[in-house]
Structure formats: C-alpha cells, structure tokens
Coordinates of C-alpha atoms in Angstrom, one line a residue:
X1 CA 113.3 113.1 45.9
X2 CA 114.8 116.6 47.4
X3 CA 112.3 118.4 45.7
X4 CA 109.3 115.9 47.4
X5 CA 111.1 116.4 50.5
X6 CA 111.1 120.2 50.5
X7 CA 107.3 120.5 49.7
X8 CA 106.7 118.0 52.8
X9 CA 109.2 120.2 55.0
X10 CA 107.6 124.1 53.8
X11 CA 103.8 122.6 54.5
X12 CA 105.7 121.5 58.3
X13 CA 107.0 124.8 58.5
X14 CA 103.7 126.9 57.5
X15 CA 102.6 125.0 60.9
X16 CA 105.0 125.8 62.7
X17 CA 105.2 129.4 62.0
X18 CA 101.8 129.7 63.1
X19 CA 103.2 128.8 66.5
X20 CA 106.1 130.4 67.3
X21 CA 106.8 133.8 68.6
X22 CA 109.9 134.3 66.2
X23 CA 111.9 132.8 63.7
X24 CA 115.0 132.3 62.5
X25 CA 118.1 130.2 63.4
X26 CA 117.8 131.4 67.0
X27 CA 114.1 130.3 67.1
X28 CA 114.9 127.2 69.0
X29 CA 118.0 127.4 70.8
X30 CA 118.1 125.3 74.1
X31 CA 120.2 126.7 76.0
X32 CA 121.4 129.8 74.4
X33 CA 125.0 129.7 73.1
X34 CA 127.4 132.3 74.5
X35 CA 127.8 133.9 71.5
X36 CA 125.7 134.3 68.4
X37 CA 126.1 136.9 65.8
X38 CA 124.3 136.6 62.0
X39 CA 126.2 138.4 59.3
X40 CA 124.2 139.6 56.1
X41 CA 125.2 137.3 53.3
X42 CA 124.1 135.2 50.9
X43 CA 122.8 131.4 52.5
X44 CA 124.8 128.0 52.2
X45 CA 122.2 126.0 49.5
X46 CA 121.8 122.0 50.0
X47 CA 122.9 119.7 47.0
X48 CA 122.5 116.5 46.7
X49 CA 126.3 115.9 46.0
X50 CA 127.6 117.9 49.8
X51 CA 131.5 117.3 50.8
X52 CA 132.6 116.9 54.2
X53 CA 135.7 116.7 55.4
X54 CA 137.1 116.4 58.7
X55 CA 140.2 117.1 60.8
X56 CA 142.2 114.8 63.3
X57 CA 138.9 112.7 63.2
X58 CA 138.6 109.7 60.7
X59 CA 136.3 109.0 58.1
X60 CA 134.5 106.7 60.0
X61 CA 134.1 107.9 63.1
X62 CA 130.5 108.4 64.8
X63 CA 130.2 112.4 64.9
X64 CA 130.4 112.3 61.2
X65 CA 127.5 110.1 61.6
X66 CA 125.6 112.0 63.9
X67 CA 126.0 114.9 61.3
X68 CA 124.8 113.0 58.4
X69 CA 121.8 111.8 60.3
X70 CA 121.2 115.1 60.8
X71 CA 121.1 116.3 57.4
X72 CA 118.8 113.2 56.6
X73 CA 116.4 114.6 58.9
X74 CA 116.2 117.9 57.8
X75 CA 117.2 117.6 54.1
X76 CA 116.3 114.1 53.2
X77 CA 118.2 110.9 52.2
X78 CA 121.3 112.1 50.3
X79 CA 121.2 115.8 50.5
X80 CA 123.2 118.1 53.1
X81 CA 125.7 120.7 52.9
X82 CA 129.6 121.6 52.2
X83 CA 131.2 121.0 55.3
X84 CA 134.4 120.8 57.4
X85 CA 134.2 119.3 60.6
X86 CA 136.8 118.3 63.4
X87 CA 139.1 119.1 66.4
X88 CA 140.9 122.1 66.9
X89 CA 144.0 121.9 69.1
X90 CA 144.3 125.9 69.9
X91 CA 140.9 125.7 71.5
X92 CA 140.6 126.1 75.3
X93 CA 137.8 124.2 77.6
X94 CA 136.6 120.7 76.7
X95 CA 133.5 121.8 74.8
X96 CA 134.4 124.7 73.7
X97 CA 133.1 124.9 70.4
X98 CA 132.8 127.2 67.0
X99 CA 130.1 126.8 64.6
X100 CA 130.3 129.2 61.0
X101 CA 127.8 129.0 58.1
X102 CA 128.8 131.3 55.2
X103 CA 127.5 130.9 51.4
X104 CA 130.0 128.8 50.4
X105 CA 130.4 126.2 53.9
X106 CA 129.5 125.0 57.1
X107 CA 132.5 124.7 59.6
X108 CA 132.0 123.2 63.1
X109 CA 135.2 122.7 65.0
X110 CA 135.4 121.9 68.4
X111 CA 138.7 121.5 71.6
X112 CA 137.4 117.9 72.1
X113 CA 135.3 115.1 70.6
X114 CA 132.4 116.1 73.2
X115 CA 132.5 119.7 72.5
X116 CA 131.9 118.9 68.5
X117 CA 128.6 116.7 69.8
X118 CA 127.9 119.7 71.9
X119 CA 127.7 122.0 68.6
X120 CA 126.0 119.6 66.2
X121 CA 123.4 119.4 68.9
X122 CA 123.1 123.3 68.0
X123 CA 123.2 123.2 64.5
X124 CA 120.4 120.4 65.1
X125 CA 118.4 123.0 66.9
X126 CA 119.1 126.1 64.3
X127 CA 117.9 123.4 61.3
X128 CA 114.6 122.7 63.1
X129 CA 113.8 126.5 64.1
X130 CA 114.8 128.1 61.1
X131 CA 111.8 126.3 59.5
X132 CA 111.2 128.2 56.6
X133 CA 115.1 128.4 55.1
X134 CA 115.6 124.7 55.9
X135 CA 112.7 123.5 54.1
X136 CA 113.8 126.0 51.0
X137 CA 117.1 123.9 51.2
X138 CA 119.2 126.6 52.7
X139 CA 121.1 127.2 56.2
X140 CA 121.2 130.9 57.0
X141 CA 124.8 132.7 57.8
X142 CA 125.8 132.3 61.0
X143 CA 128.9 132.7 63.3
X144 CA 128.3 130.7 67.0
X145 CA 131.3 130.5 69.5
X146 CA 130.4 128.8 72.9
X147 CA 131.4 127.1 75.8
X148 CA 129.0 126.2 79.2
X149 CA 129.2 128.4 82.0
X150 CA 129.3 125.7 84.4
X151 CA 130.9 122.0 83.8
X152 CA 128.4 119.6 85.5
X153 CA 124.8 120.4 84.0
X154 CA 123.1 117.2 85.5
X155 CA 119.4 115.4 85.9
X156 CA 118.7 112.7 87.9
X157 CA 115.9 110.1 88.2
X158 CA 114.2 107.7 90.5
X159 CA 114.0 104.2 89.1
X160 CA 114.0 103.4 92.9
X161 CA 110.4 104.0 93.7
X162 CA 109.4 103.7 89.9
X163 CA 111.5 101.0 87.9
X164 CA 112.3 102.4 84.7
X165 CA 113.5 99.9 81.9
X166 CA 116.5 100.5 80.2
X167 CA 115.2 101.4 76.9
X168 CA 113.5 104.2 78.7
X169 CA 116.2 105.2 80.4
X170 CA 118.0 105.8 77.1
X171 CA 115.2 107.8 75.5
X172 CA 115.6 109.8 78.6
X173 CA 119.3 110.0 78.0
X174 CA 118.8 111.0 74.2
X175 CA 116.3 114.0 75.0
X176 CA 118.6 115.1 77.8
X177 CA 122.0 115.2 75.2
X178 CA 119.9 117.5 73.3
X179 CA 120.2 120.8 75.8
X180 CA 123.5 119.8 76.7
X181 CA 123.4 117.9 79.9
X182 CA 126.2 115.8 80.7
X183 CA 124.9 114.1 84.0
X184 CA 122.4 111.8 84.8
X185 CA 122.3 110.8 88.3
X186 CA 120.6 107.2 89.3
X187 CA 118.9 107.2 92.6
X188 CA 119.0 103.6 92.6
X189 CA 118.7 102.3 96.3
X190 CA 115.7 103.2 98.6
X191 CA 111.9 101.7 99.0
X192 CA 113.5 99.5 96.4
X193 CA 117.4 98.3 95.6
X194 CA 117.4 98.8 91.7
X195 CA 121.1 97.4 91.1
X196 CA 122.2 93.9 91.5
X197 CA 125.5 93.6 94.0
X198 CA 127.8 91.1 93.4
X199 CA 127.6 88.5 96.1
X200 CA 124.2 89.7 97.5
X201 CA 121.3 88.5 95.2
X202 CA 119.0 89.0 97.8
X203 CA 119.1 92.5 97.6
X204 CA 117.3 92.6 94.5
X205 CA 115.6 89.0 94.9
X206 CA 112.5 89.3 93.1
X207 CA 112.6 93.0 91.9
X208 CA 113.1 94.8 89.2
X209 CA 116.2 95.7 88.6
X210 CA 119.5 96.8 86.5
X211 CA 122.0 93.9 86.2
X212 CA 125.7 94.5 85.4
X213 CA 124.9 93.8 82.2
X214 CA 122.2 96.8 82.3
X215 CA 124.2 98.8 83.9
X216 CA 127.4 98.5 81.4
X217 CA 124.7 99.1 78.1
X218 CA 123.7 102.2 79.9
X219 CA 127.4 103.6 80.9
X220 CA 128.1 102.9 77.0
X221 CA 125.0 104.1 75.7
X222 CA 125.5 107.4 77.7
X223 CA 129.2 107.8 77.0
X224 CA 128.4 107.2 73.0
X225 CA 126.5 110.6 73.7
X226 CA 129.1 112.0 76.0
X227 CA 127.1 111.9 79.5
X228 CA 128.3 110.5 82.6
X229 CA 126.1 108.6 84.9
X230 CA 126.3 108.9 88.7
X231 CA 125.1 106.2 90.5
X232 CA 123.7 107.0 93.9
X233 CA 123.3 104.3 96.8
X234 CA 121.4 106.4 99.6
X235 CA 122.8 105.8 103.3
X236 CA 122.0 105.9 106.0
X237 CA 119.1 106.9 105.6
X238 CA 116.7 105.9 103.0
X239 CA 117.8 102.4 103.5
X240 CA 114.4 100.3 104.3
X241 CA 115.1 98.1 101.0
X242 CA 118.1 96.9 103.0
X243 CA 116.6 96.8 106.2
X244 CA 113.8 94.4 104.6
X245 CA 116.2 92.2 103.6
X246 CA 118.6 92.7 106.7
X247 CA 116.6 93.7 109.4
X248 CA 119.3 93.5 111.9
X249 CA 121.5 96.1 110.4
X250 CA 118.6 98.4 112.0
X251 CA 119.2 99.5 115.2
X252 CA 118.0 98.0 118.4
X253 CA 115.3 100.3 119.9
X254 CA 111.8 99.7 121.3
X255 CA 109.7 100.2 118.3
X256 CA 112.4 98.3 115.8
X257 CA 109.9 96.0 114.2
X258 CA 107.7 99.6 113.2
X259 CA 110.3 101.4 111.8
X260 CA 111.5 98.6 109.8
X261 CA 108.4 98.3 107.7
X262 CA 108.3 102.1 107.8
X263 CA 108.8 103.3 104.2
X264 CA 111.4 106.4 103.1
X265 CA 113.6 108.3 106.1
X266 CA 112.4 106.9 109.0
X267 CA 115.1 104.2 109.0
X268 CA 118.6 103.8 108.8
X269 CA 121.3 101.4 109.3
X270 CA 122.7 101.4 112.5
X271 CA 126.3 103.4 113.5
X272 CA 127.4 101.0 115.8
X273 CA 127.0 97.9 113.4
X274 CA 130.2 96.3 111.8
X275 CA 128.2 94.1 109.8
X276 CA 126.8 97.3 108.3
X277 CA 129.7 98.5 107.3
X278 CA 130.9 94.7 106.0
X279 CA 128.0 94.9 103.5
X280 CA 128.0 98.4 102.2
X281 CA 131.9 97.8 101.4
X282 CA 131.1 95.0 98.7
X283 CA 127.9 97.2 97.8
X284 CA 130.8 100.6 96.9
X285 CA 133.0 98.5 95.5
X286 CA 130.2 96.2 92.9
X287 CA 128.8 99.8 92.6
X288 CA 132.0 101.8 91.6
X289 CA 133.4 98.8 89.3
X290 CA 130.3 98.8 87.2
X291 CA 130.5 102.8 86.8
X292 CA 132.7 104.9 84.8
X293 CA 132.4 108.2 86.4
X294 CA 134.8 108.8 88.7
X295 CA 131.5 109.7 91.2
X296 CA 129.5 107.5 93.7
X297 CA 126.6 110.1 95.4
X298 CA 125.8 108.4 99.0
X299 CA 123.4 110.4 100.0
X300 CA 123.6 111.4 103.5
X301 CA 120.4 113.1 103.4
X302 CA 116.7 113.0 105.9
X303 CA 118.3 110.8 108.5
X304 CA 116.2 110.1 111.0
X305 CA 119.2 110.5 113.8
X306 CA 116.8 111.3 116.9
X307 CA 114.3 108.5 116.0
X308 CA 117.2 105.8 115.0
X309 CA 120.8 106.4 116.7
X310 CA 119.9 108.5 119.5
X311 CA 117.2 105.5 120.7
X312 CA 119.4 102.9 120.1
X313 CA 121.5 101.1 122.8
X314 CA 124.9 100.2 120.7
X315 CA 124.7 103.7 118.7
X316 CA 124.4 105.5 122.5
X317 CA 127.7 103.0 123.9
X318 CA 129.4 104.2 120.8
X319 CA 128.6 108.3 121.4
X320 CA 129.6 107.1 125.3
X321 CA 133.2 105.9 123.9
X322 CA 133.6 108.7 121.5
X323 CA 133.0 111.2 124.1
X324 CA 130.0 112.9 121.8
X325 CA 126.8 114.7 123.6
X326 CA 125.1 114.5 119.9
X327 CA 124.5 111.5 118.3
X328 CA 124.5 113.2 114.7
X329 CA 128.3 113.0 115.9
X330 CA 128.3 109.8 114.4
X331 CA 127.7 110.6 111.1
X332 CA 130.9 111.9 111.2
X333 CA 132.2 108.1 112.2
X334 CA 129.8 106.1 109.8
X335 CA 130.9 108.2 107.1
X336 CA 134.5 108.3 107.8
X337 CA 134.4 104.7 107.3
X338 CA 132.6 105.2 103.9
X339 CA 134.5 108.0 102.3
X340 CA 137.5 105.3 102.6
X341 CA 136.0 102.5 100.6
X342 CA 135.2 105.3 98.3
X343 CA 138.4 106.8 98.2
X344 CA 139.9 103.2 97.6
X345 CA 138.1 102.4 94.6
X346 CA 139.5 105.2 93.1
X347 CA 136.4 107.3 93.6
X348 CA 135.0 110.8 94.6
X349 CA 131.7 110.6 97.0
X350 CA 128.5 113.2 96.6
X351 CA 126.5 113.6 99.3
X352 CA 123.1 116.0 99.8
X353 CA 124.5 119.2 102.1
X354 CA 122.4 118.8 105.6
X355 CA 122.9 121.5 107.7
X356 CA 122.5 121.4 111.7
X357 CA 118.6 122.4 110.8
X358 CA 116.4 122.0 108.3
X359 CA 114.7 125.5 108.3
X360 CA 117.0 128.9 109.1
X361 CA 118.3 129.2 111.5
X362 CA 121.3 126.9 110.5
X363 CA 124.8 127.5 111.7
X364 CA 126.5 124.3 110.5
X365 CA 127.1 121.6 108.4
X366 CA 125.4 118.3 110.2
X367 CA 128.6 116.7 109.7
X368 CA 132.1 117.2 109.2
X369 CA 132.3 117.2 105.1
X370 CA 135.9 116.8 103.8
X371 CA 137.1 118.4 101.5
X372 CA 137.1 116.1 98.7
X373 CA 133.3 115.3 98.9
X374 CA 130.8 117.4 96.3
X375 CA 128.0 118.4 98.1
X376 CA 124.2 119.3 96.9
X377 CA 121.8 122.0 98.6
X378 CA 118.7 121.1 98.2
X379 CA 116.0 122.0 101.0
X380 CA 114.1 124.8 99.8
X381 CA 115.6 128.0 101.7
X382 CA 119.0 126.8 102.6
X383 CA 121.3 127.4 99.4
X384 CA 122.3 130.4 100.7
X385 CA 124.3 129.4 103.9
X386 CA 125.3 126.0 101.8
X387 CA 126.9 128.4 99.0
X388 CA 128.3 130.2 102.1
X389 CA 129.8 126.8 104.1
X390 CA 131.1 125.0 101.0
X391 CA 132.9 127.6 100.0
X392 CA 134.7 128.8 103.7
X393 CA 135.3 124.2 103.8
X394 CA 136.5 123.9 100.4
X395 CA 133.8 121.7 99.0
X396 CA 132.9 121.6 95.8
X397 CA 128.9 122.5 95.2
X398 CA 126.4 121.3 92.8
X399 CA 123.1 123.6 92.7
X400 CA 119.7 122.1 92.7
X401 CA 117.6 124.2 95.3
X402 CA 114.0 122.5 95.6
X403 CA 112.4 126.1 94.9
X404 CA 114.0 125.9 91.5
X405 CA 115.5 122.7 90.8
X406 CA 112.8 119.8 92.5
X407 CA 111.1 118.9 88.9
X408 CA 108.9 116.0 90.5
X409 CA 107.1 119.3 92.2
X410 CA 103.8 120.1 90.8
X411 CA 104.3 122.7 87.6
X412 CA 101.3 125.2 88.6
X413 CA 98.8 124.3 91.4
X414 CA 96.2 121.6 90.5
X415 CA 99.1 119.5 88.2
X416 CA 100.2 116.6 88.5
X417 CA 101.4 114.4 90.5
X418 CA 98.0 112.9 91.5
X419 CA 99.2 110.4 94.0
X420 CA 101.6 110.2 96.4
X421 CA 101.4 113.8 97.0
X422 CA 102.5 115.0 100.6
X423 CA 101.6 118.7 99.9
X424 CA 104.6 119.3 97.6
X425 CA 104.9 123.5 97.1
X426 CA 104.2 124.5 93.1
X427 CA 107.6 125.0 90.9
X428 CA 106.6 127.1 88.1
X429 CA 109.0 127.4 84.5
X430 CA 109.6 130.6 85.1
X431 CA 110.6 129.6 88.8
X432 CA 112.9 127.1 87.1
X433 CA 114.3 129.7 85.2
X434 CA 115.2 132.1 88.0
X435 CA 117.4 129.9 89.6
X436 CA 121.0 131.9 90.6
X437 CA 124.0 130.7 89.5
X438 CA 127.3 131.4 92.2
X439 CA 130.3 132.3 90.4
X440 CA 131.8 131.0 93.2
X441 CA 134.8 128.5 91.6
X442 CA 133.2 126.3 94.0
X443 CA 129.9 125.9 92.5
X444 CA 130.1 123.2 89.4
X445 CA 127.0 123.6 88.2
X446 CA 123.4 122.3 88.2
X447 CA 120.9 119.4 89.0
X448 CA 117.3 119.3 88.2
X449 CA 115.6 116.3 90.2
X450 CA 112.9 113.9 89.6
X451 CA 111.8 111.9 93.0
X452 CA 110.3 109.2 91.7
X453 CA 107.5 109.0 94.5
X454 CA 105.0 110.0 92.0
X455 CA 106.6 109.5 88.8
X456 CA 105.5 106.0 87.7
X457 CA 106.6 106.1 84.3
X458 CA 109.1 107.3 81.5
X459 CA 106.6 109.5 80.1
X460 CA 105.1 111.0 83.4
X461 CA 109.1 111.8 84.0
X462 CA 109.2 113.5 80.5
X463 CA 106.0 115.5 81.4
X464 CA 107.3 116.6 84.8
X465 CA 110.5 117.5 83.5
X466 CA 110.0 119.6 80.6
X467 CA 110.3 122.5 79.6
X468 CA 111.5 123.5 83.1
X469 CA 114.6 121.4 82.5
X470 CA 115.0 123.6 79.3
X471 CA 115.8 126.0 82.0
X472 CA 118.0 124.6 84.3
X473 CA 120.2 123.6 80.9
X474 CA 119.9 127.2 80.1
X475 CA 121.1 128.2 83.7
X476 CA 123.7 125.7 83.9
X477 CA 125.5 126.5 80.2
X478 CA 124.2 130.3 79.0
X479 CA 126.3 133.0 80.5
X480 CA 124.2 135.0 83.3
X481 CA 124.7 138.2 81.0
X482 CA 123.0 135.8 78.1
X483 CA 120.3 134.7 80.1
X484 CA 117.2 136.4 79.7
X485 CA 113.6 135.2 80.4
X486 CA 112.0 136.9 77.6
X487 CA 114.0 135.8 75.0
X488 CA 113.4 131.9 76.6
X489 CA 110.1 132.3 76.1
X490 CA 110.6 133.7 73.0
X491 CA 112.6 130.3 71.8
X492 CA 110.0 127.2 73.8
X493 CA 107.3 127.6 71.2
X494 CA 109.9 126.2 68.7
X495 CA 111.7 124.0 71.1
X496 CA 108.5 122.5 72.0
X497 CA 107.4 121.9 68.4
X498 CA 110.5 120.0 68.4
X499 CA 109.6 117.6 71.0
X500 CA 106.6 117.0 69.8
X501 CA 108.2 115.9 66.9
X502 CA 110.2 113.1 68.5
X503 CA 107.1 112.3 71.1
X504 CA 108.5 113.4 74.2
X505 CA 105.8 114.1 76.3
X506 CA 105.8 117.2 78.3
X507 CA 103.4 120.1 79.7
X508 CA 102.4 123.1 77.7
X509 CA 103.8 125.9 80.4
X510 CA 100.3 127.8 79.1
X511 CA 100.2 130.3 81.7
X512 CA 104.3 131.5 80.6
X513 CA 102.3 133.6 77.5
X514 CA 100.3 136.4 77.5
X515 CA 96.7 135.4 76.7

C-alpha cells in the first residue's frame, strides 16, 4: 500500500515541479518562519510501524490527531515518521515553537497547545513543498525555531451584505489556520442584522441569519483550531437594518423617511435617543455572552454626523445642554454610554480610528478614544497620523490600511468585483505585501478585510482574498528582516499548488512573474 502511494505521490510531484520556481522544504512556506536553517545529513525515512510520543499532552488528545492526519495525507494510511511531540515549559511566547527533523526523528515542541498547532501547520507546509522527498518517503533535515512578530494576525468578513452559511464559514476558518491567522472578525450588523438577539426576533425576522446555536458551533469550531472570532455590531453608523425595523431610533430631521431607506452610512441611530441606548444594551450583552473573545468591535466608523445629528432637533438640544459647538461632540457621549455596557460584560471594545478628516489634513481623533479601546486605521492615506495618535493616547492599534489591507478591492484593474463597484482603487499582491509593520508596542498586528458589498459567495471571498492574504500573514508573523518579496514569490507557486489541492478558489497573481 506505501509503495502504491509513493508512485501516486512522485507522478503529483513531477507536476508540480514543473510549476514551482524552487524546491525544497522551504518551497511552500506561508508565512516564513523566523528562523530556518537545513543541516547536511542523512533524511528521516517513513515506516510503516512510526512511534510518537508526546510530553505533558495525553495520548488522546487532538494535536496528535491533527499530526496523524497529516501523515495520512502525505504518506498514506498507516505510514509516518518517528516522532516526539509536546509542550515545553522553558519556552517563552504563547506560540513560540521549535520544529527539528534529523535522520533518526522528528521533534516539534511548542510553549503552549496553540503554538504546537502553529508548527504542525509548518511541517504540513514543508511535506507538501518538498514534493519530491515526501513522495520518496523521506522528510529532509531541518532545524525551525519561530514565533509571530505580531500577536493578532486577523481577517474579517461580511456575512452582513452577503449571508454566508456556517459550513462556509468554517472552510474559511480552516484555510485561514493554515498561514497562521488567529482572528476572524464577523461584520455581522449593517444592510442586514446577521445575529439573532435575545429578546428581539425582529431583528433578524425573516433573514438569514446565525442563531446562538450558530454562533456557539462557530466559537468551538474556531477555538478547536485555536482562532478567536470577533464579532462586530457596527454603530452608529451603518445601522439601516435597525432603523428598518425601528425607524424611530433615527433621528428626527426633514428628510427622515429618505434616509431611512437609504442603504450603508447615510444613517445612524440618534444621540439623543434613550431608547437607542435601551436596545443596543441587550444587543452587547446577547452579543458578548454568545462570544468567547474577550473583544466586541463597534465600529464607529462613516457616520454621517452632518447629515444625521447635526439636522436633528433632540441631537442639537443635547449639544445645546452639553455646551458643544460640534455635534461629532456627541460621539464622545453616545459612546461613553457604550464602552460601559462593554466594559460590564467583561469586555474590551474595537472601534475603526476616524480622525477629524477623512483626507490629510487630519489633526485629531473624531472622538475622544480611551484608552482601553483597540483601534483600526483604515482609510487609505491616514495610517500614518493613526500610528502617530494611538501611540501619544495609549491605544492599542491593529493595522489594516485600505492601500494594503482592503482585500474586497479589485486585485489588478479590470478584476473582479463586477457589481456593486463604486470605483474601488486596484490593490495589487505585491501592494499587499508592502504593507509596514510599526514596531511601535502599540501596534498588535494585522487585518486584511473583505467588505462584503460585492462578495456574494464563500468562493468569490476565497478568490478575492488570496494569495494577497498570504501576504498580510507573512507581514503580520515573519520578522521584517525575514521578509522579502522575492523569496514570497519564490514560495506562491507551491503554496498555490496547495490550494488547489483542497479547492480553494483564488486568483492566479499572473502579472507577480516575469513573463
């Protein structure tokens, strides 16, 4: 049976050597690890009667699993490798992890649980792109010692505007543990309110949606694979779903009844409304009892203040009481308010960084950020004074400029999206890949986006995010001094081949290779 399986796996990697622009164990590593060196020695060979042993984890538990399955898939029922696998207590940083293949073993230990996932996901990777010694039933020497650069590596989607089913949301989840993400964000309130509320069914009253049920599959499913998901509830902007269902939680202006049905930012929930307030309370507290991460993201991001509070007769009473000449003063009200629900459930809010313009010239945050809220730069051209305000106000900063980070943005011009395209600007790989990293201790990583606007399915969000989300993993894990954009393009053609494999779609980033 080994022997069938190795004649299957050589005629696989004749193809895929045809392909690649180098091989070897480093042929498909996404992201780079820290640290690689290959000593000259004789390989470890595959029997069909492998030992592994493990240390402070027992015989049972799922790792060992995942590494069996991951000898099945590259060796073939049965076969696999001498091995010694399990936690190290001297080891510093949560995924710090240490991965040695000599001629007579592989040894992968690991400071926690996660960080052991994090290295069998790279000894998954050297398997696949050492084609030719894997299918001769051998695993090259290697020594790999690595830890992420950053701790939050995070992607987000958009079932808001595009439902997407939970199956498909796990798929997503599995392709994203593979490059060492350990985020995914939930835009789930919007056009759309994606997440049923306890005590408000009509939020979600004939919709699609995520029930608790949903919800706690997906936290488990995504903690089995040691990923965290953030769920975001967008206010107080981006709030039509709500306003459809509650239109008096709009404020009262002239043109009320238009910007009601208005879809995306040109709504919000009014400042000067208790009963807004009354409602997004039980809506942070269902939210934050059905989530594990100690995160809620509330957005806080495109409100239309001059079209909504600054029209509006109880907003302008309450900027008249207040004593405030501005009425994006109130944000610093509504979300005062806010921030304590959070903070009583036990939680940390996210909100996008808006600064006191949305081109330069900016000065200023829009609002008053505390200290304890993560914030997100995001409009294309304003990183820079966000790196420079978080860190002078103490916030804590997760990178995901549009120019680098936006992967619902068109790949070259003429690609997709199709539809529901307002003239978004082109966001090439190699764009992707330039994105820099702060070494600020502020700055706690990195967050590739995908707006669903345009992104009506699991595979058009696949196709849209990779391989530029190969990058961002790469810029949120590899060491700046690691990181090099030859040698990423050196590694996709086997990375690639491996998606394929598991039929991920994604687009062929043609115009990265000399032709």
């Amino acid at each position: 049976m080994f022997r069938k399986i190795i004649t299957i796996s050589l005629a696989v990697a004749a193809g895929i050597a045809v392909h690649a622009r180098e091989l070897g164990p480093t042929s498909a590593l996404m992201p780079m690890p820290a640290s690689v060196v290959m000593p000259s020695g004789k390989a470890l060979s595959v029997s069909d009667a492998a030992i592994v042993r493990s240390t402070l984890l027992p015989s049972d538990h799922r790792l060992l699993s995942v590494y069996g399955e991951i000898m099945t898939r590259h060796f073939g029922d049965g076969a696999g490798v001498d091995a010694c696998i399990g936690i190290d207590t001297t080891m510093t940083g949560n995924e710090h992890y240490r991965l040695e293949v000599d001629s007579a073993s592989l040894r992968l230990c690991g400071a926690s649980e996660e960080a052991l996932f994090r290295g069998l996901q790279t000894l998954d990777q050297l398997l696949w792109g050492d084609a030719v010694m894997t299918a001769g039933g051998q695993v090259s020497p290697i020594i790999i010692d690595d830890a992420p650069a950053y701790p939050r590596r995070a992607l987000m989607l958009d079932p808001a505007r595009h439902f997407l089913p939970v199956d498909d949301v796990k798929r997503f989840i599995d392709v994203m543990a593979s490059y060492k993400y350990n985020v995914l964000q939930l835009h789930l309130t919007d056009d759309e309110w994606r997440v049923a509320v306890e005590g408000h069914p009509e939020l979600t009253d004939g919709t699609d949606h995520y029930t608790a049920s949903d919800i706690a599959d997906l936290v488990d499913y995504a903690a089995q694979r040691y990923i965290e998901i953030v769920p975001e509830a967008d206010i107080p902007g981006h709030t039509s779903a709500v306003l459809t269902v509650h239109p008096g939680l709009g404020c009262h202006i002239a043109d009320s009844a238009a910007l009601a049905s208005a879809p995306g930012n040109g709504v919000m929930v009014c400042a000067a409304n208790d009963s807004v307030y009354a409602l997004y309370d039980d809506v942070i507290r269902s939210i934050a009892s059905m989530f594990t991460s100690p995160y809620i993201h509330l957005g806080g991001d495109e409100a239309a203040i001059e079209r909504n509070w600054a029209l509006c007769a109880d907003c302008r009473r309450m900027m008249s009481e207040r004593g405030y000449t501005d009425a994006a003063q109130l944000m610093n009200d509504f979300f005062g308010r806010m921030l304590a629900t959070v903070r009583s459930c036990g939680k940390k809010a996210i909100l996008w960084c808006e600064l006191d313009n949305i081109y330069m010239p900016a000065e200023k945050y829009l609002m008053e950020y505390p200290a304890d809220v993560t914030l997100v730069t995001w409009r294309n051209g304003l990183t820079p004074k966000c790196i420079e305000l978080a860190a002078a106000h103490g916030n804590p900063l997760l990178m995901a400029p549009g120019e680098h980070a936006y992967l619902d943005y068109p790949q070259m011009r003429g690609d997709l999206p199709e539809h529901n395209n307002w003239g978004m600007p082109v966001t090439t790989l190699r764009q992707a890949y330039a994105i820099e990293m702060p070494s600020a201790a502020n700055v706690t990583g990195v967050m590739g986006t995908l707006w669903g606007e345009a992104i009506n399915d699991i595979n058009r969000a696949f196709y849209m995010a990779y391989p530029r989300a190969m990058a961002l993993a790469e810029a949120g894990w590899t060491p700046e001094s690691r990181r090099s954009w030859d040698s990423f393009r050196r590694r996709l053609p086997g990375a690639l081949g491996r998606l394929m494999e598991r039929g991920v779609s994604f687009r062929v980033p043609f115009e990265s290779f000399d032709r």
